[in-house]
Amino acid sequence: MATDTARPGTDTARQATETGRPATDPTADPELACPVSPVVDIVFSRWTTPILWSLHTFGRQRFVELERRIKGITPKVLTQRLRQLERDGLVVRTYHPEVPPRVEYEISELGRSLAPLFAHMAEWAATHLDHVEAARRRYDASGSPRA
């Protein structure tokens, strides 16, 4: 069971003091013990990254514009992801009461704060994806999986 408090004199107590945040019990569920797990859940779902990238790159867009830019996404999934991103505070939805009604989506300040994370990941990908592909080819050629 995870705890929000750390025992005095332990590494988790020191971590809590240094970071100013409650330390996670390292013996807890691995998902709870990993501080980036919630970020991964929020940001790196199948369609979230392309939606955020599109809004960041192209600015405010209507639903159909997003749908056209993000190949392969269904209207149902786009609706679900946009609602979740709005709920998470990463996207702002603006309703214009016109005839016909117009709805636009844009990335929020909180969503924009993810830009350095995506920049680092793009840099990592440019540097390392060739190595990952080479490792996959070696693994596949070796006849793995091994028993």
mmCIF file of C-alpha atoms in Angstrom:
data_model
loop_
_atom_site.group_PDB
_atom_site.id
_atom_site.type_symbol
_atom_site.label_atom_id
_atom_site.label_comp_id
_atom_site.label_asym_id
_atom_site.label_seq_id
_atom_site.Cartn_x
_atom_site.Cartn_y
_atom_site.Cartn_z
ATOM 1 C CA MET A 1 0.000 0.000 0.000
ATOM 2 C CA ALA A 2 1.431 3.397 -1.019
ATOM 3 C CA THR A 3 1.784 6.118 1.536
ATOM 4 C CA ASP A 4 1.979 9.875 1.099
ATOM 5 C CA THR A 5 4.270 10.299 4.083
ATOM 6 C CA ALA A 6 7.843 9.170 4.463
ATOM 7 C CA ARG A 7 9.495 7.736 7.553
ATOM 8 C CA PRO A 8 12.122 10.126 9.012
ATOM 9 C CA GLY A 9 15.692 9.184 8.182
ATOM 10 C CA THR A 10 14.853 7.210 5.039
ATOM 11 C CA ASP A 11 15.695 7.914 1.393
ATOM 12 C CA THR A 12 12.029 8.587 0.687
ATOM 13 C CA ALA A 13 11.968 11.159 3.512
ATOM 14 C CA ARG A 14 15.024 12.878 2.013
ATOM 15 C CA GLN A 15 13.397 12.793 -1.434
ATOM 16 C CA ALA A 16 10.218 14.338 -0.033
ATOM 17 C CA THR A 17 12.238 17.098 1.649
ATOM 18 C CA GLU A 18 14.373 17.816 -1.432
ATOM 19 C CA THR A 19 11.494 17.917 -3.916
ATOM 20 C CA GLY A 20 8.867 19.440 -1.666
ATOM 21 C CA ARG A 21 6.459 16.719 -2.785
ATOM 22 C CA PRO A 22 5.285 13.639 -0.941
ATOM 23 C CA ALA A 23 7.586 10.706 -1.598
ATOM 24 C CA THR A 24 6.246 7.524 -3.078
ATOM 25 C CA ASP A 25 6.815 4.299 -1.216
ATOM 26 C CA PRO A 26 9.259 2.345 -3.445
ATOM 27 C CA THR A 27 7.679 -0.937 -2.339
ATOM 28 C CA ALA A 28 4.295 0.167 -3.655
ATOM 29 C CA ASP A 29 2.665 -0.798 -6.913
ATOM 30 C CA PRO A 30 5.251 0.017 -9.652
ATOM 31 C CA GLU A 31 2.768 2.303 -11.427
ATOM 32 C CA LEU A 32 2.353 4.319 -8.243
ATOM 33 C CA ALA A 33 6.087 4.322 -7.535
ATOM 34 C CA CYS A 34 6.954 5.791 -10.952
ATOM 35 C CA PRO A 35 6.483 9.572 -10.898
ATOM 36 C CA VAL A 36 6.103 9.844 -14.690
ATOM 37 C CA SER A 37 3.407 7.196 -15.010
ATOM 38 C CA PRO A 38 0.508 9.671 -14.752
ATOM 39 C CA VAL A 39 2.147 11.908 -17.375
ATOM 40 C CA VAL A 40 2.538 8.978 -19.740
ATOM 41 C CA ASP A 41 -1.119 8.075 -19.214
ATOM 42 C CA ILE A 42 -2.252 11.639 -19.970
ATOM 43 C CA VAL A 43 0.003 12.578 -22.856
ATOM 44 C CA PHE A 44 1.036 9.443 -24.681
ATOM 45 C CA SER A 45 -2.173 7.689 -25.551
ATOM 46 C CA ARG A 46 -2.525 6.634 -29.182
ATOM 47 C CA TRP A 47 -4.167 9.825 -30.480
ATOM 48 C CA THR A 48 -3.315 12.459 -27.872
ATOM 49 C CA THR A 49 0.149 13.220 -29.198
ATOM 50 C CA PRO A 50 -0.980 13.884 -32.809
ATOM 51 C CA ILE A 51 -3.854 16.073 -31.571
ATOM 52 C CA LEU A 52 -1.592 18.162 -29.346
ATOM 53 C CA TRP A 53 1.061 18.390 -32.064
ATOM 54 C CA SER A 54 -1.506 19.545 -34.630
ATOM 55 C CA LEU A 55 -2.967 22.178 -32.317
ATOM 56 C CA HIS A 56 0.496 23.374 -31.319
ATOM 57 C CA THR A 57 1.750 23.517 -34.913
ATOM 58 C CA PHE A 58 -1.318 24.855 -36.734
ATOM 59 C CA GLY A 59 -3.061 26.782 -33.945
ATOM 60 C CA ARG A 60 -6.809 26.990 -33.331
ATOM 61 C CA GLN A 61 -8.771 24.491 -35.433
ATOM 62 C CA ARG A 62 -12.265 23.242 -35.965
ATOM 63 C CA PHE A 63 -13.119 19.571 -35.511
ATOM 64 C CA VAL A 64 -13.108 18.803 -39.259
ATOM 65 C CA GLU A 65 -9.711 20.445 -39.687
ATOM 66 C CA LEU A 66 -8.247 18.235 -36.981
ATOM 67 C CA GLU A 67 -9.941 15.193 -38.487
ATOM 68 C CA ARG A 68 -8.388 15.937 -41.901
ATOM 69 C CA ARG A 69 -4.916 16.538 -40.484
ATOM 70 C CA ILE A 70 -4.843 13.422 -38.314
ATOM 71 C CA LYS A 71 -5.093 10.541 -40.755
ATOM 72 C CA GLY A 72 -6.853 7.419 -39.551
ATOM 73 C CA ILE A 73 -8.633 8.849 -36.513
ATOM 74 C CA THR A 74 -12.380 8.242 -36.366
ATOM 75 C CA PRO A 75 -14.792 11.032 -35.423
ATOM 76 C CA LYS A 76 -15.802 9.095 -32.308
ATOM 77 C CA VAL A 77 -12.209 8.722 -31.092
ATOM 78 C CA LEU A 78 -11.367 12.340 -31.928
ATOM 79 C CA THR A 79 -14.389 13.480 -29.907
ATOM 80 C CA GLN A 80 -13.391 11.279 -26.957
ATOM 81 C CA ARG A 81 -9.766 12.432 -26.988
ATOM 82 C CA LEU A 82 -10.689 16.123 -27.320
ATOM 83 C CA ARG A 83 -13.075 15.817 -24.359
ATOM 84 C CA GLN A 84 -10.390 14.129 -22.268
ATOM 85 C CA LEU A 85 -7.778 16.712 -23.246
ATOM 86 C CA GLU A 86 -10.220 19.494 -22.345
ATOM 87 C CA ARG A 87 -10.917 17.782 -19.003
ATOM 88 C CA ASP A 88 -7.144 17.484 -18.373
ATOM 89 C CA GLY A 89 -6.715 21.194 -19.130
ATOM 90 C CA LEU A 90 -4.491 20.641 -22.166
ATOM 91 C CA VAL A 91 -7.028 21.853 -24.753
ATOM 92 C CA VAL A 92 -9.482 24.742 -24.722
ATOM 93 C CA ARG A 93 -12.831 24.345 -26.495
ATOM 94 C CA THR A 94 -14.550 27.518 -27.651
ATOM 95 C CA TYR A 95 -18.204 27.442 -28.676
ATOM 96 C CA HIS A 96 -19.388 30.262 -30.945
ATOM 97 C CA PRO A 97 -23.199 30.598 -30.859
ATOM 98 C CA GLU A 98 -23.624 31.377 -34.549
ATOM 99 C CA VAL A 99 -25.809 29.902 -37.232
ATOM 100 C CA PRO A 100 -24.542 27.309 -37.865
ATOM 101 C CA PRO A 101 -22.768 26.886 -34.509
ATOM 102 C CA ARG A 102 -18.974 26.843 -34.640
ATOM 103 C CA VAL A 103 -16.635 25.060 -32.208
ATOM 104 C CA GLU A 104 -12.882 25.564 -32.184
ATOM 105 C CA TYR A 105 -10.115 23.844 -30.272
ATOM 106 C CA GLU A 106 -6.743 25.220 -29.283
ATOM 107 C CA ILE A 107 -3.910 24.095 -27.106
ATOM 108 C CA SER A 108 -3.948 25.649 -23.622
ATOM 109 C CA GLU A 109 -1.002 27.185 -21.783
ATOM 110 C CA LEU A 110 -0.746 23.940 -19.836
ATOM 111 C CA GLY A 111 -0.640 22.033 -23.126
ATOM 112 C CA ARG A 112 2.023 24.405 -24.475
ATOM 113 C CA SER A 113 4.124 23.671 -21.407
ATOM 114 C CA LEU A 114 4.636 20.172 -22.844
ATOM 115 C CA ALA A 115 6.578 21.592 -25.829
ATOM 116 C CA PRO A 116 10.035 21.076 -24.225
ATOM 117 C CA LEU A 117 9.117 17.464 -23.436
ATOM 118 C CA PHE A 118 8.145 16.844 -27.059
ATOM 119 C CA ALA A 119 11.287 18.658 -28.276
ATOM 120 C CA HIS A 120 13.483 16.379 -26.153
ATOM 121 C CA MET A 121 11.634 13.325 -27.423
ATOM 122 C CA ALA A 122 12.042 14.467 -31.044
ATOM 123 C CA GLU A 123 15.759 14.948 -30.413
ATOM 124 C CA TRP A 124 15.996 11.495 -28.845
ATOM 125 C CA ALA A 125 14.119 9.975 -31.780
ATOM 126 C CA ALA A 126 16.393 11.650 -34.328
ATOM 127 C CA THR A 127 19.443 10.354 -32.474
ATOM 128 C CA HIS A 128 18.304 6.873 -31.453
ATOM 129 C CA LEU A 129 15.477 5.477 -33.604
ATOM 130 C CA ASP A 130 17.955 4.079 -36.133
ATOM 131 C CA HIS A 131 19.592 2.169 -33.261
ATOM 132 C CA VAL A 132 16.209 0.847 -32.131
ATOM 133 C CA GLU A 133 15.400 -0.333 -35.656
ATOM 134 C CA ALA A 134 18.825 -2.016 -35.958
ATOM 135 C CA ALA A 135 18.298 -3.778 -32.612
ATOM 136 C CA ARG A 136 14.881 -5.000 -33.781
ATOM 137 C CA ARG A 137 16.366 -6.367 -36.999
ATOM 138 C CA ARG A 138 19.107 -8.191 -35.059
ATOM 139 C CA TYR A 139 16.542 -9.599 -32.631
ATOM 140 C CA ASP A 140 14.226 -10.752 -35.427
ATOM 141 C CA ALA A 141 17.127 -12.293 -37.378
ATOM 142 C CA SER A 142 18.304 -14.236 -34.351
ATOM 143 C CA GLY A 143 15.141 -16.322 -34.268
ATOM 144 C CA SER A 144 13.963 -14.925 -30.933
ATOM 145 C CA PRO A 145 11.925 -15.123 -28.769
ATOM 146 C CA ARG A 146 14.045 -17.445 -26.768
ATOM 147 C CA ALA A 147 12.643 -20.042 -24.443
#
